[in-house]
Amino acid sequence: MCGIVGYVGPDPCAEILLDGLRRLEYRGYDSAGMALIEGTESKILRSQGKLTNLARLLSEHRPTGTTGIGHTRWATHGRPTEINAHPHKYGKVSVVHNGIIENHAMLRAELESNGHKFSSETDTEIVAHLVDDEVKAGRSPKDAVLGALRRVEGAYAICVLVDGAPDQIIAARHDAPLILGIGSGENFVASDVPAILNRTRDMVFLEEKELAVVRADGVEVMDLDGKPVDRKPQRILWDAMMAEKGGHKHFMLKEIHEQPRAVTDTIRDRISAKTAETFIDGFEIEIEKLRRVVFVACGTSYHAALVGKFLVEGLARVPVEVDLGSEFRYRDPLVSDSDLLVTISQSGETADTLAALREAKRKGARVLSICNVVGSTIARESDGVLYTHAGPEIGVASTKAFTTQLAALVLLAIYLGRRTGALDQESAHELIKDLLALPEQMKEVLDRGASVDVIARRYATARDFLYLGRGINYPIALEGALKLKEISYIHAEGYPAGEMKHGPIALIDENLPVVIIAPRGSGYEKIINNLTEVRAREGKVIAIASRGDNEIGSMVDDVIQVPDVRPELQPLLTVLPLQMLAYRVADIRGTDVDQPRNLAKSVTVE
Ligand code: G6P
């Protein structure tokens, strides 16, 4: 989704901004631009498509400004054209914006009736017009932005440059992340930490409805009434190197291989092998009061939530509901203070998940979040956070964030199970022992990627795929299908295997590859029946099976084996070949694996 980078300092900043935007490319975008102060006025450079087009413009124009703002846009209002790319300049004011101005139509009509002419189709351009009116009325840049924002409803992270005030950027946020990077004699603004992490590690996270005046020699933070707020910088400890490809062809491949390490980091320090208990970072759940756990998430994180239902109901015997953020927030959900809401989000910025969190809090629920990005909005607004510690995930298609969410959910289920009494100490001991052995088993699966390669080659030209699973592996069928469609653009559906006869069976013929997740455990015989039904209709079957299952091979076209583990832990292994299959198919088809078309890493609009 859209990215913002800003700089004020002694150096010409076009390259600094471009570099920052490149580091945000992973969020997904379809046009880019920057505004740079030349003399006392800002000049705008914008282009449709990838950043290489903007880089070409920079090499033609060679701007020298030392104050500037840059943006990558992911189209929401108005097509992905150069005219709609940010920054938008009107009069003396240039603006970049992430989010959506909800009352833009009304404001635009009003401004037009006062003689304003608009050059783009965007909601963002409204802000430039409103601020310019305030500047014309004699207000300082800061007061002009404060005045304009009083009229704006919706979500925004904005940066504004005003001609005649070349030494400052005005930045503000509401429902969209924005951070300030504190340097020495230079300061930065960005929508996400990786954009500027190679320049400074000291970051100020703006809170909701705050504005900052950013100059080379310092930053001033205030609320939207102009009242000063004291915000101390936080030091970011993770390394910029963690956000580099490290010799892999794509970030996604690197992140797939990082999973054993990432899962170790999730579980490390949160387990007492002695008492067979787990800890969720100081967060205590009042178990006597707890009636229900409600998981809310979007995308891949929603699939983790579905696995979470099996884990928490199975191990703790607490009723669980799972919902999508976009559904939960609008259905006047029944939640109360006896519910624990657990939001799951890699980025911690997904608008629908955040809105669901606020709705549940308003209704009195306590909120725990399973989140990867430290200091993100969801993390900050939750009562407790279980950080997954996966490290930065750059590939748009989520991999290590997912498996670390699963590991965090196992920790949560053990925590609850030990407190409800549903999980006795001995069983918890065994489960913890198996959990600790899992990263090594994940590595084994990943090291045997060659078999996936052969399968990927065979089916890379297929038009559709079907993924089937049962029980705790049903969400993995959904996730396998999602991975494939996200990055290879092949149509894929995930289905609970028992439902196949109620619809998808009609699709099966000799051209349909069907991936069946069939590890040993309860439901194994049933899924073998489903497998035979597919074969009887000449579908091609790729089975994910347990090591040691020597029978399944004769019934299917291809088998990928994974170590035989207890059902609760199977998803952490069965998903790995599916990630690799999606990756290999996409790579063979030559798609943009890390930044698939139309998708965004962090969806900060609803
Ligand atoms: C986007 C990403 C997905 C992600 C989903 C939820 O659609 O492309 O990979 O699963 O958002 O994101 P979150 O950051 O809340 O987990």
Coordinates of C-alpha atoms and ligand atoms in Angstrom, one line a residue:
M1 CA 0.0 0.0 0.0
C2 CA 1.1 3.6 -0.3
G3 CA 4.5 4.6 1.1
I4 CA 5.8 8.0 2.3
V5 CA 9.3 9.2 2.8
G6 CA 10.4 12.7 3.7
Y7 CA 13.8 14.4 4.4
V8 CA 14.9 17.8 5.8
G9 CA 18.6 18.3 6.1
P10 CA 21.8 19.6 4.6
D11 CA 22.1 17.1 1.7
P12 CA 20.4 17.1 -1.7
C13 CA 17.7 14.6 -1.0
A14 CA 16.2 13.2 -4.3
E15 CA 18.4 10.0 -4.0
I16 CA 17.7 9.7 -0.3
L17 CA 13.9 9.8 -1.0
L18 CA 14.2 7.4 -3.9
D19 CA 16.2 5.0 -1.8
G20 CA 13.6 5.2 1.0
L21 CA 10.8 4.5 -1.5
R22 CA 12.7 1.5 -2.9
R23 CA 12.7 0.1 0.6
L24 CA 8.9 0.5 0.8
E25 CA 8.4 -1.0 -2.7
Y26 CA 7.3 -4.3 -1.0
R27 CA 4.2 -2.7 0.2
G28 CA 2.9 -2.6 -3.4
Y29 CA 2.3 0.5 -5.5
D30 CA 1.4 1.5 -9.1
S31 CA 2.9 5.1 -9.4
A32 CA 5.4 7.2 -7.6
G33 CA 6.5 10.8 -7.2
M34 CA 8.3 13.4 -5.1
A35 CA 8.2 17.1 -4.3
L36 CA 11.5 18.8 -3.7
I37 CA 12.1 22.4 -2.7
E38 CA 14.2 24.2 -5.3
G39 CA 15.0 27.7 -4.0
T40 CA 11.9 28.4 -2.0
E41 CA 9.3 26.5 -4.1
S42 CA 8.6 22.9 -4.5
K43 CA 8.9 21.1 -7.9
I44 CA 6.9 18.0 -8.5
L45 CA 8.2 14.9 -10.4
R46 CA 5.8 12.0 -10.9
S47 CA 5.5 8.9 -13.0
Q48 CA 3.2 5.9 -13.5
G49 CA 4.5 2.4 -12.9
K50 CA 7.7 1.3 -11.1
L51 CA 10.3 3.5 -9.4
T52 CA 12.7 3.0 -12.3
N53 CA 10.5 5.5 -14.2
L54 CA 10.8 8.0 -11.4
A55 CA 14.6 7.4 -11.3
R56 CA 14.7 8.2 -15.0
L57 CA 12.9 11.5 -14.4
L58 CA 15.4 12.4 -11.6
S59 CA 18.4 11.7 -13.8
E60 CA 16.9 14.1 -16.5
H61 CA 16.0 16.9 -14.0
R62 CA 18.8 16.5 -11.5
P63 CA 17.0 18.2 -8.6
T64 CA 19.2 19.6 -5.9
G65 CA 16.7 20.4 -3.1
T66 CA 17.5 19.5 0.5
T67 CA 13.9 19.3 1.7
G68 CA 11.5 16.9 0.0
I69 CA 8.7 14.4 0.3
G70 CA 8.3 11.2 -1.8
H71 CA 5.4 8.8 -2.3
T72 CA 4.5 5.4 -3.8
R73 CA 0.8 5.2 -4.5
W74 CA -1.5 2.2 -4.6
A75 CA -4.6 3.5 -6.4
T76 CA -7.9 3.8 -4.4
H77 CA -9.6 6.9 -5.7
G78 CA -8.7 7.4 -9.3
R79 CA -6.8 5.3 -11.7
P80 CA -3.0 4.6 -11.4
T81 CA -2.0 7.4 -13.8
E82 CA 0.7 10.1 -13.5
I83 CA -1.9 12.8 -12.9
N84 CA -3.3 10.9 -9.9
A85 CA 0.2 10.1 -8.5
H86 CA 1.3 12.0 -5.5
P87 CA 2.5 14.6 -4.6
H88 CA -0.5 16.9 -5.4
K89 CA 0.3 20.5 -5.7
Y90 CA -2.2 23.3 -5.6
G91 CA -1.1 27.0 -5.2
K92 CA 1.8 26.9 -2.7
V93 CA 1.1 23.5 -1.2
S94 CA 2.3 20.0 -2.1
V95 CA 0.9 17.0 -0.3
V96 CA 1.5 13.2 -0.1
H97 CA -1.1 11.1 1.6
N98 CA -1.8 7.5 2.7
G99 CA -5.3 6.6 3.5
I100 CA -8.7 7.8 2.4
I101 CA -10.5 11.1 2.9
E102 CA -14.0 10.0 3.5
N103 CA -15.8 13.3 3.0
H104 CA -13.8 14.2 -0.2
A105 CA -16.8 14.4 -2.5
M106 CA -18.6 17.0 -0.3
L107 CA -15.4 19.0 0.2
R108 CA -14.6 18.9 -3.5
A109 CA -18.0 20.2 -4.5
E110 CA -17.7 23.0 -2.0
L111 CA -14.2 24.0 -3.2
E112 CA -15.3 23.8 -6.8
S113 CA -18.2 26.1 -6.1
N114 CA -15.7 28.6 -4.6
G115 CA -13.7 28.5 -7.9
H116 CA -11.1 25.8 -7.2
K117 CA -10.1 23.7 -10.2
F118 CA -8.9 20.2 -9.6
S119 CA -6.4 18.4 -11.8
S120 CA -6.7 14.8 -10.5
E121 CA -9.4 12.3 -9.6
T122 CA -7.9 11.8 -6.1
D123 CA -9.3 12.4 -2.6
T124 CA -5.8 13.6 -1.7
E125 CA -5.9 16.8 -3.8
I126 CA -8.6 18.2 -1.5
V127 CA -6.0 18.5 1.2
A128 CA -3.7 20.6 -1.0
H129 CA -6.6 23.0 -1.8
L130 CA -7.7 23.3 1.8
V131 CA -4.2 24.0 3.1
D132 CA -3.6 26.5 0.4
D133 CA -6.8 28.4 1.3
E134 CA -5.4 28.6 4.9
V135 CA -2.0 29.8 3.7
K136 CA -3.6 32.4 1.5
A137 CA -5.5 33.6 4.7
G138 CA -2.1 34.3 6.2
R139 CA -1.6 31.2 8.4
S140 CA 1.8 29.6 9.1
P141 CA 2.3 26.2 7.4
K142 CA 1.6 24.4 10.7
D143 CA -1.6 26.4 11.4
A144 CA -2.7 26.0 7.8
V145 CA -2.4 22.2 8.1
L146 CA -4.1 22.1 11.5
G147 CA -6.9 24.3 10.1
A148 CA -7.4 22.1 7.0
L149 CA -7.4 18.8 9.0
R150 CA -10.3 20.1 11.1
R151 CA -12.4 19.8 8.0
V152 CA -11.1 16.4 6.9
E153 CA -12.7 13.1 7.9
G154 CA -11.2 9.7 7.3
A155 CA -7.8 8.1 7.5
Y156 CA -4.6 9.8 6.7
A157 CA -0.9 10.0 7.1
I158 CA 0.1 13.2 5.3
C159 CA 3.2 15.2 4.6
V160 CA 3.0 18.8 3.4
L161 CA 5.5 21.2 1.9
V162 CA 4.6 24.9 1.6
D163 CA 6.3 27.2 -0.8
G164 CA 8.1 30.0 1.0
A165 CA 8.8 27.7 4.0
P166 CA 11.6 25.6 2.6
D167 CA 13.0 24.4 5.9
Q168 CA 10.1 22.3 7.1
I169 CA 7.8 19.4 6.4
I170 CA 4.5 19.3 8.2
A171 CA 3.4 15.7 9.0
A172 CA 0.2 14.4 10.5
R173 CA -1.6 11.2 11.1
H174 CA -5.0 9.7 11.9
D175 CA -5.6 6.0 11.4
A176 CA -2.6 5.5 9.2
P177 CA 1.0 5.0 10.5
L178 CA 3.6 7.7 10.3
I179 CA 7.0 7.9 12.0
L180 CA 9.7 10.5 12.4
G181 CA 13.4 9.5 12.1
I182 CA 15.7 11.5 14.2
G183 CA 19.2 12.1 12.7
S184 CA 21.9 14.5 13.5
G185 CA 21.4 17.8 11.7
E186 CA 18.8 16.0 9.5
N187 CA 15.4 14.5 10.2
F188 CA 13.1 12.1 8.3
V189 CA 9.5 11.1 8.0
A190 CA 8.3 7.7 6.8
S191 CA 5.2 5.5 6.7
D192 CA 7.2 2.5 7.8
V193 CA 10.5 1.8 9.6
P194 CA 12.5 0.0 6.8
A195 CA 12.3 3.2 4.6
I196 CA 14.8 5.0 6.8
L197 CA 16.4 2.4 8.9
N198 CA 19.7 2.7 7.1
R199 CA 19.8 6.4 8.0
T200 CA 18.8 6.3 11.6
R201 CA 17.6 3.9 14.3
D202 CA 16.0 6.5 16.5
M203 CA 12.3 6.8 15.6
V204 CA 9.4 8.8 17.1
F205 CA 6.1 6.9 16.5
L206 CA 3.4 9.6 16.0
E207 CA 0.2 8.7 17.8
E208 CA -3.3 9.1 16.5
K209 CA -4.3 12.7 15.7
E210 CA -0.8 14.1 16.1
L211 CA 1.1 16.6 13.9
A212 CA 4.8 17.2 13.7
V213 CA 6.8 20.1 12.3
V214 CA 10.0 18.5 11.0
R215 CA 13.1 20.7 10.5
A216 CA 16.7 19.8 10.1
D217 CA 17.5 20.8 13.7
G218 CA 14.6 19.2 15.5
V219 CA 11.0 18.1 15.5
E220 CA 8.0 19.5 17.3
V221 CA 5.0 17.2 18.0
M222 CA 1.6 18.4 18.9
D223 CA -2.0 17.2 18.9
L224 CA -4.4 18.5 16.3
D225 CA -5.4 21.4 18.5
G226 CA -1.8 22.5 18.5
K227 CA -1.1 21.5 22.1
P228 CA 2.5 20.3 22.4
V229 CA 3.0 16.6 23.1
D230 CA 6.2 15.1 24.4
R231 CA 7.3 12.1 22.4
K232 CA 10.6 10.4 23.0
P233 CA 12.4 8.6 20.2
Q234 CA 12.6 4.8 20.5
R235 CA 15.7 2.9 19.3
I236 CA 15.0 0.2 16.7
L237 CA 17.2 -2.7 17.4
W238 CA 16.6 -4.9 14.4
D239 CA 19.0 -4.7 11.6
A240 CA 18.5 -3.1 8.1
M241 CA 20.3 -6.2 6.8
M242 CA 17.3 -8.3 7.9
A243 CA 15.3 -6.4 5.2
E244 CA 17.7 -7.4 2.4
K245 CA 17.5 -10.4 0.2
G246 CA 20.6 -12.1 1.5
G247 CA 21.6 -13.9 -1.7
H248 CA 18.1 -15.2 -2.5
K249 CA 16.4 -14.5 -5.8
H250 CA 13.3 -13.1 -4.0
F251 CA 12.4 -11.9 -0.5
M252 CA 9.7 -14.5 -0.4
L253 CA 12.2 -17.3 -0.9
K254 CA 14.4 -15.9 1.8
E255 CA 11.5 -15.6 4.2
I256 CA 10.4 -19.2 3.5
H257 CA 13.8 -20.4 4.5
E258 CA 13.9 -18.2 7.6
Q259 CA 10.9 -19.9 9.1
P260 CA 12.7 -22.4 11.4
R261 CA 14.7 -19.5 12.9
A262 CA 11.7 -17.3 13.1
V263 CA 9.6 -19.9 14.9
T264 CA 12.4 -20.5 17.3
D265 CA 12.4 -16.7 18.1
T266 CA 8.6 -16.8 18.7
I267 CA 8.7 -19.6 21.2
R268 CA 12.1 -18.9 22.8
D269 CA 11.8 -17.4 26.3
R270 CA 8.1 -18.0 26.5
I271 CA 8.2 -21.6 27.7
S272 CA 8.9 -23.0 31.1
A273 CA 9.9 -26.6 30.4
K274 CA 9.9 -27.2 34.1
T275 CA 6.4 -26.2 34.9
A276 CA 5.1 -26.9 31.4
E277 CA 3.6 -23.4 31.1
T278 CA 3.8 -20.7 28.6
F279 CA 3.9 -16.9 29.0
I280 CA 2.5 -14.2 26.9
D281 CA 4.7 -11.3 27.7
G282 CA 3.3 -10.2 31.0
F283 CA -0.3 -10.3 29.8
E284 CA -2.6 -12.2 32.3
I285 CA -5.9 -13.5 31.3
E286 CA -8.6 -13.7 34.0
I287 CA -9.5 -17.3 33.4
E288 CA -12.5 -17.3 35.8
K289 CA -14.1 -14.5 33.8
L290 CA -13.3 -15.8 30.4
R291 CA -16.3 -17.2 28.5
R292 CA -15.1 -17.0 24.9
V293 CA -12.1 -16.2 22.7
V294 CA -12.8 -14.2 19.5
F295 CA -10.2 -14.2 16.8
V296 CA -10.3 -11.4 14.3
A297 CA -7.9 -11.0 11.3
C298 CA -7.6 -10.6 7.6
G299 CA -5.9 -12.5 4.7
T300 CA -3.3 -15.0 5.7
S301 CA -3.6 -14.0 9.4
Y302 CA -7.3 -15.1 9.2
H303 CA -6.1 -18.5 8.2
A304 CA -3.9 -18.6 11.3
A305 CA -6.9 -17.6 13.3
L306 CA -8.9 -20.6 11.9
V307 CA -6.0 -22.9 13.1
G308 CA -6.2 -21.0 16.4
K309 CA -9.8 -22.2 16.9
F310 CA -8.7 -25.8 16.6
L311 CA -5.9 -25.2 19.1
V312 CA -7.7 -23.2 21.7
E313 CA -10.9 -25.3 21.6
G314 CA -8.9 -28.5 21.5
L315 CA -6.3 -27.8 24.2
A316 CA -8.2 -25.3 26.5
R317 CA -11.8 -26.3 25.8
V318 CA -12.7 -22.6 25.6
P319 CA -15.3 -21.7 22.9
V320 CA -13.8 -19.8 20.0
E321 CA -15.3 -17.7 17.3
V322 CA -13.3 -16.5 14.3
D323 CA -14.1 -13.6 12.1
L324 CA -12.7 -11.4 9.4
G325 CA -12.0 -7.8 10.4
S326 CA -14.1 -6.5 7.5
E327 CA -17.1 -8.5 8.6
F328 CA -16.8 -8.1 12.4
R329 CA -16.6 -4.4 12.4
Y330 CA -19.9 -3.8 10.6
R331 CA -22.2 -6.4 12.1
D332 CA -22.7 -4.9 15.6
P333 CA -20.9 -7.9 17.1
L334 CA -22.0 -9.5 20.3
V335 CA -18.9 -9.0 22.6
S336 CA -18.6 -8.2 26.2
D337 CA -16.1 -8.0 29.0
S338 CA -16.1 -11.8 29.4
D339 CA -14.7 -12.2 25.9
L340 CA -11.0 -12.1 25.0
L341 CA -10.6 -10.6 21.6
V342 CA -7.4 -11.8 19.9
T343 CA -6.4 -9.8 16.8
I344 CA -3.8 -11.4 14.5
S345 CA -1.8 -9.1 12.2
Q346 CA 1.6 -9.2 10.7
S347 CA 1.8 -5.5 10.0
G348 CA -0.3 -4.3 13.0
E349 CA -1.7 -1.7 10.6
T350 CA -4.5 -3.5 8.7
A351 CA -7.4 -1.1 8.8
D352 CA -10.2 -3.6 9.1
T353 CA -8.5 -5.5 12.0
L354 CA -7.8 -2.3 13.7
A355 CA -11.4 -1.1 13.4
A356 CA -12.5 -4.5 14.8
L357 CA -10.2 -4.1 17.8
R358 CA -11.6 -0.7 18.6
E359 CA -15.1 -1.9 18.3
A360 CA -14.5 -4.8 20.7
K361 CA -12.7 -2.5 23.1
R362 CA -15.6 -0.1 23.0
K363 CA -17.8 -3.0 24.0
G364 CA -15.7 -3.9 26.9
A365 CA -13.6 -6.8 25.7
R366 CA -9.9 -7.1 26.6
V367 CA -7.7 -7.3 23.5
L368 CA -4.6 -9.4 23.0
S369 CA -2.8 -9.1 19.7
I370 CA -0.5 -11.5 17.9
C371 CA 1.6 -9.1 15.9
N372 CA 4.9 -8.9 14.1
V373 CA 5.6 -5.2 13.9
V374 CA 6.8 -3.7 17.1
G375 CA 5.2 -0.4 17.9
S376 CA 2.5 -0.7 15.2
T377 CA -0.9 0.8 15.8
I378 CA -2.6 -2.5 16.6
A379 CA 0.1 -3.4 19.1
R380 CA -0.1 0.0 20.8
E381 CA -3.9 -0.1 21.1
S382 CA -4.0 -3.7 22.5
D383 CA -4.1 -4.5 26.2
G384 CA -1.4 -7.1 25.6
V385 CA 0.8 -8.1 22.7
L386 CA 2.4 -11.4 21.8
Y387 CA 5.0 -10.4 19.3
T388 CA 5.9 -13.0 16.8
H389 CA 9.5 -11.8 16.3
A390 CA 9.6 -13.0 12.7
G391 CA 11.7 -10.0 11.6
P392 CA 10.7 -7.8 8.7
E393 CA 8.6 -9.6 6.2
I394 CA 9.0 -7.9 2.8
G395 CA 7.4 -10.4 0.3
V396 CA 3.7 -9.4 -0.1
A397 CA 2.7 -13.0 0.2
S398 CA 3.0 -13.9 3.8
T399 CA 5.1 -16.9 4.9
K400 CA 7.2 -16.6 8.0
A401 CA 4.6 -14.3 9.6
F402 CA 2.1 -17.1 9.2
T403 CA 4.1 -19.9 10.7
T404 CA 5.2 -17.7 13.6
Q405 CA 1.5 -16.7 14.2
L406 CA 0.8 -20.5 14.4
A407 CA 3.6 -21.0 16.9
A408 CA 2.2 -18.0 19.0
L409 CA -1.2 -19.6 18.9
V410 CA 0.2 -22.9 20.2
L411 CA 1.7 -20.9 23.1
L412 CA -1.6 -19.2 23.7
A413 CA -3.6 -22.5 23.6
I414 CA -1.1 -24.0 26.1
Y415 CA -1.4 -21.0 28.3
L416 CA -5.2 -21.2 28.4
G417 CA -5.3 -25.0 28.6
R418 CA -3.0 -25.0 31.7
R419 CA -5.2 -22.4 33.4
T420 CA -8.6 -23.9 32.5
G421 CA -7.2 -27.3 33.6
A422 CA -8.0 -28.9 30.3
L423 CA -4.3 -29.5 29.7
D424 CA -2.6 -31.4 32.4
Q425 CA 1.1 -31.0 33.2
E426 CA 2.2 -34.2 31.6
S427 CA 0.4 -33.6 28.3
A428 CA 1.7 -30.0 28.3
H429 CA 5.2 -31.3 28.8
E430 CA 4.9 -33.6 25.8
L431 CA 3.4 -30.9 23.6
I432 CA 6.2 -28.4 24.6
K433 CA 8.8 -30.9 23.9
D434 CA 7.3 -31.5 20.4
L435 CA 7.0 -27.8 19.8
L436 CA 10.7 -27.2 20.6
A437 CA 11.6 -30.0 18.1
L438 CA 9.6 -28.4 15.4
P439 CA 12.0 -25.8 13.9
E440 CA 14.5 -28.6 13.1
Q441 CA 11.7 -30.6 11.4
M442 CA 10.6 -27.5 9.4
K443 CA 14.2 -27.2 8.2
E444 CA 14.1 -30.8 7.0
V445 CA 11.0 -30.1 4.9
L446 CA 12.5 -26.9 3.5
D447 CA 15.8 -28.7 2.7
R448 CA 14.0 -31.2 0.5
G449 CA 12.5 -28.7 -1.8
A450 CA 13.6 -30.5 -5.0
S451 CA 10.6 -32.7 -5.1
V452 CA 8.4 -29.7 -5.1
D453 CA 10.3 -28.3 -8.0
V454 CA 9.4 -31.3 -10.2
I455 CA 5.7 -30.9 -9.3
A456 CA 5.8 -27.2 -9.9
R457 CA 7.2 -27.7 -13.4
R458 CA 4.5 -30.3 -14.3
Y459 CA 1.6 -28.0 -13.3
A460 CA 2.9 -24.5 -13.9
T461 CA 0.6 -24.1 -16.9
A462 CA -2.6 -25.3 -15.1
R463 CA -5.5 -23.0 -15.2
D464 CA -7.1 -23.9 -11.8
F465 CA -6.0 -25.7 -8.6
L466 CA -8.1 -27.2 -5.9
Y467 CA -6.7 -27.6 -2.3
L468 CA -8.4 -29.9 0.1
G469 CA -7.8 -30.4 3.8
R470 CA -9.7 -31.5 6.9
G471 CA -9.8 -30.4 10.5
I472 CA -6.8 -28.4 11.5
N473 CA -5.4 -28.7 8.0
Y474 CA -8.5 -27.3 6.4
P475 CA -7.2 -23.7 7.0
I476 CA -3.9 -24.8 5.4
A477 CA -5.8 -25.8 2.3
L478 CA -7.1 -22.2 2.2
E479 CA -3.7 -20.8 2.8
G480 CA -2.1 -23.0 0.1
A481 CA -4.7 -21.8 -2.4
L482 CA -4.3 -18.2 -1.4
K483 CA -0.5 -18.3 -1.8
L484 CA -0.8 -19.8 -5.3
K485 CA -3.3 -17.3 -6.5
E486 CA -1.6 -14.3 -4.9
I487 CA 1.7 -14.8 -6.7
S488 CA 1.1 -17.0 -9.7
Y489 CA -2.3 -15.6 -10.7
I490 CA -3.6 -19.1 -11.2
H491 CA -7.1 -19.5 -9.9
A492 CA -7.1 -21.7 -6.8
E493 CA -9.7 -22.7 -4.3
G494 CA -9.2 -24.1 -0.8
Y495 CA -12.0 -26.4 0.5
P496 CA -12.8 -28.5 3.5
A497 CA -12.4 -32.0 1.9
G498 CA -15.8 -33.2 3.3
E499 CA -17.5 -30.4 1.4
M500 CA -16.0 -31.5 -2.0
K501 CA -19.1 -33.5 -2.9
H502 CA -21.3 -30.4 -2.4
G503 CA -19.8 -28.5 -5.3
P504 CA -16.1 -28.6 -6.3
I505 CA -16.4 -32.2 -7.4
A506 CA -18.0 -30.8 -10.5
L507 CA -14.7 -29.2 -11.5
I508 CA -12.7 -32.3 -11.4
D509 CA -11.3 -33.6 -14.7
E510 CA -7.9 -34.7 -16.0
N511 CA -6.7 -31.0 -16.1
L512 CA -7.3 -30.2 -12.5
P513 CA -4.4 -30.6 -10.1
V514 CA -5.8 -31.3 -6.6
V515 CA -3.6 -30.8 -3.6
I516 CA -4.7 -33.0 -0.7
I517 CA -3.3 -32.4 2.7
A518 CA -3.4 -35.9 4.2
P519 CA -1.1 -36.4 7.2
R520 CA -1.8 -39.2 9.6
G521 CA -4.2 -38.5 12.4
S522 CA -8.0 -38.4 12.9
G523 CA -9.8 -37.9 9.6
Y524 CA -7.0 -39.7 7.7
E525 CA -9.3 -42.4 6.4
K526 CA -11.9 -39.9 5.4
I527 CA -9.5 -37.8 3.4
I528 CA -8.2 -41.0 1.7
N529 CA -11.9 -41.5 0.6
N530 CA -11.9 -38.0 -0.8
L531 CA -8.6 -38.7 -2.6
T532 CA -10.1 -41.8 -4.3
E533 CA -13.1 -39.7 -5.4
V534 CA -10.8 -37.3 -7.1
R535 CA -8.8 -40.1 -8.8
A536 CA -12.1 -41.8 -10.0
R537 CA -12.7 -38.6 -11.9
E538 CA -9.2 -38.5 -13.3
G539 CA -8.1 -35.5 -11.3
K540 CA -4.4 -35.2 -10.7
V541 CA -3.6 -35.7 -7.0
I542 CA -0.6 -34.1 -5.2
A543 CA -0.6 -35.4 -1.6
I544 CA 1.1 -33.9 1.5
A545 CA 1.5 -37.0 3.6
S546 CA 3.3 -38.1 6.8
R547 CA 6.7 -39.7 6.5
G548 CA 6.3 -43.4 6.8
D549 CA 3.0 -43.5 5.0
N550 CA 4.0 -45.9 2.3
E551 CA 0.5 -46.7 1.1
I552 CA -0.6 -43.3 -0.1
G553 CA 2.0 -43.2 -2.9
S554 CA 0.3 -45.8 -5.0
M555 CA -3.0 -43.8 -4.9
V556 CA -1.7 -40.4 -6.1
D557 CA 0.4 -38.8 -8.8
D558 CA 2.8 -37.1 -6.4
V559 CA 3.6 -37.2 -2.7
I560 CA 5.4 -34.7 -0.6
Q561 CA 6.3 -36.1 2.8
V562 CA 6.6 -34.2 6.0
P563 CA 7.7 -35.5 9.4
D564 CA 4.9 -37.3 11.4
V565 CA 3.9 -35.0 14.2
R566 CA 0.9 -34.6 16.5
P567 CA -2.1 -32.9 14.8
E568 CA -1.8 -29.6 16.7
L569 CA 1.6 -29.0 15.1
Q570 CA 1.0 -30.4 11.6
P571 CA 0.0 -27.0 10.1
L572 CA 3.5 -25.7 10.7
L573 CA 4.9 -28.4 8.5
T574 CA 2.1 -29.0 6.0
V575 CA 2.0 -25.4 4.9
L576 CA 5.7 -25.4 3.9
P577 CA 5.5 -27.4 0.7
L578 CA 2.5 -25.4 -0.3
Q579 CA 4.4 -22.1 0.1
M580 CA 7.3 -23.6 -1.9
L581 CA 4.9 -24.9 -4.6
A582 CA 3.3 -21.5 -5.0
Y583 CA 6.7 -19.8 -5.1
R584 CA 8.2 -22.2 -7.7
V585 CA 5.1 -22.1 -9.9
A586 CA 5.1 -18.3 -9.8
D587 CA 8.8 -18.1 -10.5
I588 CA 8.5 -20.5 -13.5
R589 CA 5.6 -18.3 -14.8
G590 CA 7.8 -15.2 -14.4
T591 CA 5.5 -13.1 -12.3
D592 CA 6.6 -10.4 -9.9
V593 CA 6.8 -12.7 -6.9
D594 CA 7.6 -10.2 -4.2
Q595 CA 5.2 -7.5 -5.4
P596 CA 2.3 -9.3 -7.1
R597 CA 0.0 -7.1 -9.2
N598 CA -2.8 -5.3 -7.3
L599 CA -1.8 -6.5 -3.9
A600 CA -0.4 -4.6 -1.0
K601 CA 1.6 -5.8 2.0
S602 CA -0.1 -3.6 4.5
V603 CA -3.7 -2.7 3.8
T604 CA -4.3 0.5 5.7
V605 CA -7.6 1.3 4.0
E606 CA -10.8 -0.6 4.4
Ligands
G6P1 C1 -2.6 -8.1 2.9 C2 -1.4 -8.9 2.7 C3 -1.6 -10.3 3.2 C4 -2.0 -10.2 4.7 C5 -3.2 -9.3 4.9 C6 -3.4 -9.1 6.4 O1 -3.6 -8.5 2.1 O2 -1.1 -8.9 1.3 O3 -0.4 -11.0 3.1 O4 -2.2 -11.5 5.2 O5 -3.0 -8.1 4.3 O6 -2.3 -8.4 6.9 P1 -1.8 -8.3 8.4 O7 -0.7 -7.4 8.4 O8 -3.0 -7.8 9.2 O9 -1.5 -9.7 8.8

